[in-house]
């Protein structure tokens, strides 16, 4: 049986608070203060992406957030040696391995776990040894899911970006791909997170994906926060998640 897990968790990605700070080289706005407000408003976890070009989150942010937060910190990162070194030092609760190209606007496509298996195996081993829970950010296809299961990671995060950005002609097919991917991940014994491009307009369809554990949402919440404030922006998403689960009962 492939049903939604309950309660579904919300992880808020606060990268773009740091984007605003880095735009001017100021000390504000502070992603840690933002993260605390998100938790206050109901976020069950906080996500940050330490990119190789340090365009938003800085090394010091990773240490500060891990030290100060009392909800799990999920660090998104490439498997580059200098970033892995920082993760091993900080020991965040969770690491989500993502692909990364410097010139991209945001993470494009999932990690090619199938091809990178030999490279990822020792990195995953090292991170796991310190007690970090590992997730792999992947496209919902059989080859990637099987490769993730072979690496014995506890989580995958399904890339919802293609679905969220797709036009009317492809939207049903993309949602079906996510639904089938989530069912297959569940059958392979993997916990299923989802993220990228989720907003108040598409969250109901995303919530129709079975077996979800956590939704990781960043850009739309921080954008909405500019208009209505961060706590309200987080509460709106939490309410949409709650309304969906009530309606399914
Ligand atoms: N999950 C992963 C793995 C990501 O790389 C990102 C973007 O940093 C997100 C979730 C959040 O995506 P968005 O900012 O579009 O909500």
Short mmCIF file of C-alpha atoms and ligand atoms in Angstrom, two decimals:
data_model
loop_
_atom_site.label_atom_id
_atom_site.label_comp_id
_atom_site.label_asym_id
_atom_site.label_seq_id
_atom_site.Cartn_x
_atom_site.Cartn_y
_atom_site.Cartn_z
CA UNK A 1 0.00 0.00 0.00
CA UNK A 2 1.46 3.35 -0.99
CA UNK A 3 -0.03 6.06 1.17
CA UNK A 4 1.19 9.41 2.42
CA UNK A 5 3.28 9.21 5.55
CA UNK A 6 1.88 11.13 8.43
CA UNK A 7 2.76 13.67 9.56
CA UNK A 8 4.54 15.00 6.52
CA UNK A 9 7.47 17.24 7.48
CA UNK A 10 8.39 20.63 6.07
CA UNK A 11 12.03 21.57 5.61
CA UNK A 12 12.57 25.22 4.74
CA UNK A 13 15.57 26.14 2.62
CA UNK A 14 16.90 29.54 3.75
CA UNK A 15 19.60 29.96 1.06
CA UNK A 16 17.96 32.98 -0.47
CA UNK A 17 18.04 34.92 2.77
CA UNK A 18 21.81 34.63 2.39
CA UNK A 19 21.51 35.55 -1.31
CA UNK A 20 20.10 38.90 -0.24
CA UNK A 21 22.86 39.38 2.31
CA UNK A 22 25.60 38.49 -0.18
CA UNK A 23 24.11 40.88 -2.77
CA UNK A 24 25.36 43.77 -0.63
CA UNK A 25 28.06 42.12 1.45
CA UNK A 26 26.22 43.12 4.63
CA UNK A 27 25.68 41.13 7.81
CA UNK A 28 21.91 41.11 7.28
CA UNK A 29 19.54 39.45 6.66
CA UNK A 30 20.85 36.56 8.72
CA UNK A 31 19.86 33.03 7.58
CA UNK A 32 20.07 31.85 11.19
CA UNK A 33 17.50 34.41 12.36
CA UNK A 34 15.34 33.44 9.39
CA UNK A 35 15.69 29.75 10.22
CA UNK A 36 14.57 30.40 13.81
CA UNK A 37 11.45 32.18 12.52
CA UNK A 38 10.71 29.28 10.16
CA UNK A 39 10.91 26.85 13.09
CA UNK A 40 8.68 29.14 15.13
CA UNK A 41 6.14 29.00 12.30
CA UNK A 42 6.17 25.21 12.15
CA UNK A 43 9.09 24.08 9.98
CA UNK A 44 10.34 20.69 11.17
CA UNK A 45 13.75 21.10 9.57
CA UNK A 46 16.04 23.65 7.94
CA UNK A 47 17.94 23.16 4.71
CA UNK A 48 20.96 25.06 3.40
CA UNK A 49 23.08 24.49 0.31
CA UNK A 50 26.80 25.19 0.63
CA UNK A 51 27.63 25.80 -3.01
CA UNK A 52 31.18 25.59 -4.31
CA UNK A 53 31.06 29.25 -5.40
CA UNK A 54 29.64 30.29 -1.97
CA UNK A 55 27.08 32.50 -3.72
CA UNK A 56 24.75 32.46 -0.71
CA UNK A 57 25.45 30.25 2.30
CA UNK A 58 28.99 30.65 3.70
CA UNK A 59 31.03 28.12 5.69
CA UNK A 60 30.41 30.04 8.90
CA UNK A 61 26.63 29.84 8.37
CA UNK A 62 26.81 26.06 8.32
CA UNK A 63 28.57 26.01 11.69
CA UNK A 64 26.27 28.64 13.22
CA UNK A 65 23.03 27.04 12.08
CA UNK A 66 24.08 23.60 13.23
CA UNK A 67 25.12 24.95 16.61
CA UNK A 68 22.01 27.05 17.23
CA UNK A 69 19.07 25.11 15.79
CA UNK A 70 17.12 22.50 17.69
CA UNK A 71 15.56 20.98 14.57
CA UNK A 72 17.47 18.82 12.07
CA UNK A 73 19.81 20.68 9.71
CA UNK A 74 19.92 19.27 6.20
CA UNK A 75 23.06 20.30 4.29
CA UNK A 76 22.74 20.11 0.52
CA UNK A 77 26.12 19.76 -1.14
CA UNK A 78 28.14 18.45 -4.03
CA UNK A 79 30.49 15.55 -3.33
CA UNK A 80 33.52 17.86 -3.84
CA UNK A 81 36.38 17.08 -1.40
CA UNK A 82 36.56 20.55 0.25
CA UNK A 83 32.82 20.55 0.91
CA UNK A 84 32.87 16.98 2.18
CA UNK A 85 35.62 18.05 4.61
CA UNK A 86 33.36 20.76 6.03
CA UNK A 87 30.43 18.35 6.36
CA UNK A 88 32.62 15.88 8.23
CA UNK A 89 33.68 18.66 10.59
CA UNK A 90 30.21 20.13 11.20
CA UNK A 91 28.33 16.82 11.25
CA UNK A 92 24.89 18.15 10.24
CA UNK A 93 21.96 15.84 10.93
CA UNK A 94 21.44 15.17 7.24
CA UNK A 95 23.40 15.61 4.02
CA UNK A 96 21.68 15.65 0.66
CA UNK A 97 24.14 15.06 -2.17
CA UNK A 98 23.26 17.12 -5.23
CA UNK A 99 24.84 17.73 -8.62
CA UNK A 100 26.39 21.14 -9.07
CA UNK A 101 27.64 23.28 -11.91
CA UNK A 102 28.97 26.75 -11.16
CA UNK A 103 27.18 28.43 -14.05
CA UNK A 104 23.71 27.09 -13.19
CA UNK A 105 21.08 29.37 -11.63
CA UNK A 106 19.95 26.60 -9.31
CA UNK A 107 20.43 22.82 -9.07
CA UNK A 108 19.58 21.47 -12.51
CA UNK A 109 18.59 17.82 -12.80
CA UNK A 110 19.21 15.06 -10.33
CA UNK A 111 22.48 13.46 -9.31
CA UNK A 112 23.54 10.73 -11.75
CA UNK A 113 23.91 8.14 -9.01
CA UNK A 114 23.97 5.30 -11.55
CA UNK A 115 27.11 6.67 -13.24
CA UNK A 116 28.74 8.11 -10.11
CA UNK A 117 28.26 5.05 -7.89
CA UNK A 118 32.01 4.24 -7.56
CA UNK A 119 32.81 7.86 -6.64
CA UNK A 120 29.87 8.29 -4.27
CA UNK A 121 30.37 5.04 -2.37
CA UNK A 122 33.44 6.13 -0.33
CA UNK A 123 31.99 9.62 0.28
CA UNK A 124 28.76 8.13 1.60
CA UNK A 125 30.74 5.71 3.73
CA UNK A 126 32.78 8.55 5.29
CA UNK A 127 29.71 10.70 6.01
CA UNK A 128 27.72 7.77 7.38
CA UNK A 129 30.56 6.86 9.76
CA UNK A 130 30.00 10.18 11.56
CA UNK A 131 26.29 9.45 11.99
CA UNK A 132 25.03 11.78 9.24
CA UNK A 133 21.86 10.61 7.47
CA UNK A 134 22.41 10.64 3.71
CA UNK A 135 19.95 11.56 1.02
CA UNK A 136 20.52 11.57 -2.75
CA UNK A 137 18.75 14.15 -4.92
CA UNK A 138 17.64 12.20 -7.98
CA UNK A 139 15.26 12.12 -10.91
CA UNK A 140 12.44 9.64 -10.36
CA UNK A 141 13.63 6.90 -12.69
CA UNK A 142 14.28 3.19 -12.15
CA UNK A 143 18.00 3.29 -12.88
CA UNK A 144 18.71 6.08 -10.38
CA UNK A 145 16.47 4.60 -7.70
CA UNK A 146 18.05 1.17 -7.97
CA UNK A 147 21.52 2.73 -7.79
CA UNK A 148 20.51 4.70 -4.67
CA UNK A 149 19.22 1.52 -3.03
CA UNK A 150 22.48 -0.28 -3.87
CA UNK A 151 24.37 2.47 -2.03
CA UNK A 152 22.20 1.73 1.02
CA UNK A 153 21.31 5.35 1.75
CA UNK A 154 18.28 5.88 3.99
CA UNK A 155 16.74 8.69 1.88
CA UNK A 156 16.25 9.88 -1.64
CA UNK A 157 14.92 13.32 -2.50
CA UNK A 158 12.91 13.24 -5.70
CA UNK A 159 13.56 16.21 -7.99
CA UNK A 160 10.18 17.87 -8.46
CA UNK A 161 11.58 20.72 -10.59
CA UNK A 162 10.76 19.18 -13.97
CA UNK A 163 7.16 18.65 -12.89
CA UNK A 164 6.84 22.10 -11.32
CA UNK A 165 8.26 23.84 -14.42
CA UNK A 166 6.47 21.75 -17.03
CA UNK A 167 3.80 23.12 -19.33
CA UNK A 168 0.28 21.71 -19.63
CA UNK A 169 1.26 19.09 -22.20
CA UNK A 170 3.77 17.36 -19.92
CA UNK A 171 2.40 18.02 -16.48
CA UNK A 172 0.41 14.77 -16.10
CA UNK A 173 3.27 12.62 -17.35
CA UNK A 174 5.73 14.30 -14.99
CA UNK A 175 3.43 13.85 -11.99
CA UNK A 176 2.99 10.17 -12.88
CA UNK A 177 6.77 9.79 -13.02
CA UNK A 178 7.03 11.20 -9.50
CA UNK A 179 4.23 8.98 -8.21
CA UNK A 180 5.77 5.84 -9.71
CA UNK A 181 9.22 6.88 -8.50
CA UNK A 182 7.96 7.36 -4.95
CA UNK A 183 6.26 3.96 -4.96
CA UNK A 184 9.38 2.28 -6.30
CA UNK A 185 11.60 4.05 -3.75
CA UNK A 186 9.29 2.91 -0.97
CA UNK A 187 9.38 -0.68 -2.27
CA UNK A 188 13.19 -0.52 -2.34
CA UNK A 189 13.16 0.46 1.34
CA UNK A 190 14.10 4.11 0.76
CA UNK A 191 12.49 7.03 2.59
CA UNK A 192 11.20 9.62 0.15
CA UNK A 193 11.66 13.38 0.32
CA UNK A 194 10.76 15.79 -2.47
CA UNK A 195 11.91 19.24 -3.45
CA UNK A 196 12.50 21.93 -6.04
CA UNK A 197 10.04 24.41 -7.44
CA UNK A 198 7.25 23.67 -4.93
CA UNK A 199 4.92 26.59 -4.21
CA UNK A 200 1.41 27.31 -2.95
CA UNK A 201 -0.06 26.78 -6.44
CA UNK A 202 1.37 23.30 -7.07
CA UNK A 203 1.61 21.89 -3.55
CA UNK A 204 -1.67 19.96 -3.70
CA UNK A 205 -0.49 17.98 -6.73
CA UNK A 206 2.88 17.39 -5.07
CA UNK A 207 1.05 16.11 -1.99
CA UNK A 208 -0.69 13.50 -4.13
CA UNK A 209 2.70 11.74 -4.39
CA UNK A 210 2.56 8.81 -1.96
CA UNK A 211 5.03 7.85 0.78
CA UNK A 212 6.46 11.34 1.25
CA UNK A 213 8.47 12.02 4.38
CA UNK A 214 9.65 15.65 3.93
CA UNK A 215 9.05 18.47 1.46
CA UNK A 216 12.03 20.81 1.09
CA UNK A 217 10.90 24.25 -0.05
CA UNK A 218 12.98 27.40 -0.44
CA UNK A 219 12.58 29.95 -3.18
CA UNK A 220 8.78 30.28 -3.10
CA UNK A 221 8.68 30.70 0.69
CA UNK A 222 11.42 33.32 0.79
CA UNK A 223 9.81 35.15 -2.16
CA UNK A 224 6.42 35.13 -0.49
CA UNK A 225 8.06 36.32 2.74
CA UNK A 226 9.00 39.57 1.02
CA UNK A 227 5.27 40.25 0.66
CA UNK A 228 3.75 38.81 3.83
CA UNK A 229 6.61 38.11 6.23
CA UNK A 230 8.49 34.87 6.80
CA UNK A 231 6.36 33.35 9.54
CA UNK A 232 3.17 33.86 7.54
CA UNK A 233 4.80 32.44 4.40
CA UNK A 234 5.81 29.28 6.30
CA UNK A 235 2.42 28.99 8.01
CA UNK A 236 0.62 29.19 4.66
CA UNK A 237 2.58 26.23 3.31
CA UNK A 238 2.11 24.25 6.54
CA UNK A 239 -1.62 24.98 6.39
CA UNK A 240 -1.79 23.73 2.78
CA UNK A 241 -0.07 20.51 3.90
CA UNK A 242 -2.47 20.14 6.81
CA UNK A 243 -5.56 20.90 4.72
CA UNK A 244 -4.52 18.28 2.17
CA UNK A 245 -4.05 15.59 4.80
CA UNK A 246 -7.39 16.45 6.53
CA UNK A 247 -9.19 16.28 3.23
CA UNK A 248 -7.73 12.79 2.59
CA UNK A 249 -8.98 11.43 5.95
N1 LIG B 1 15.94 20.37 -2.70
C1 LIG B 1 17.14 20.45 -3.33
C2 LIG B 1 17.99 19.23 -3.38
C3 LIG B 1 17.58 21.67 -3.88
O1 LIG B 1 18.77 21.72 -4.51
C4 LIG B 1 16.76 22.80 -3.74
C5 LIG B 1 17.25 24.13 -4.26
O2 LIG B 1 18.35 24.54 -3.52
C6 LIG B 1 15.53 22.68 -3.07
C7 LIG B 1 15.14 21.44 -2.58
C8 LIG B 1 14.61 23.83 -2.88
O3 LIG B 1 14.12 24.23 -4.13
P1 LIG B 1 13.30 25.58 -4.24
O4 LIG B 1 14.20 26.68 -3.80
O5 LIG B 1 12.95 25.64 -5.69
O6 LIG B 1 12.10 25.44 -3.35
#
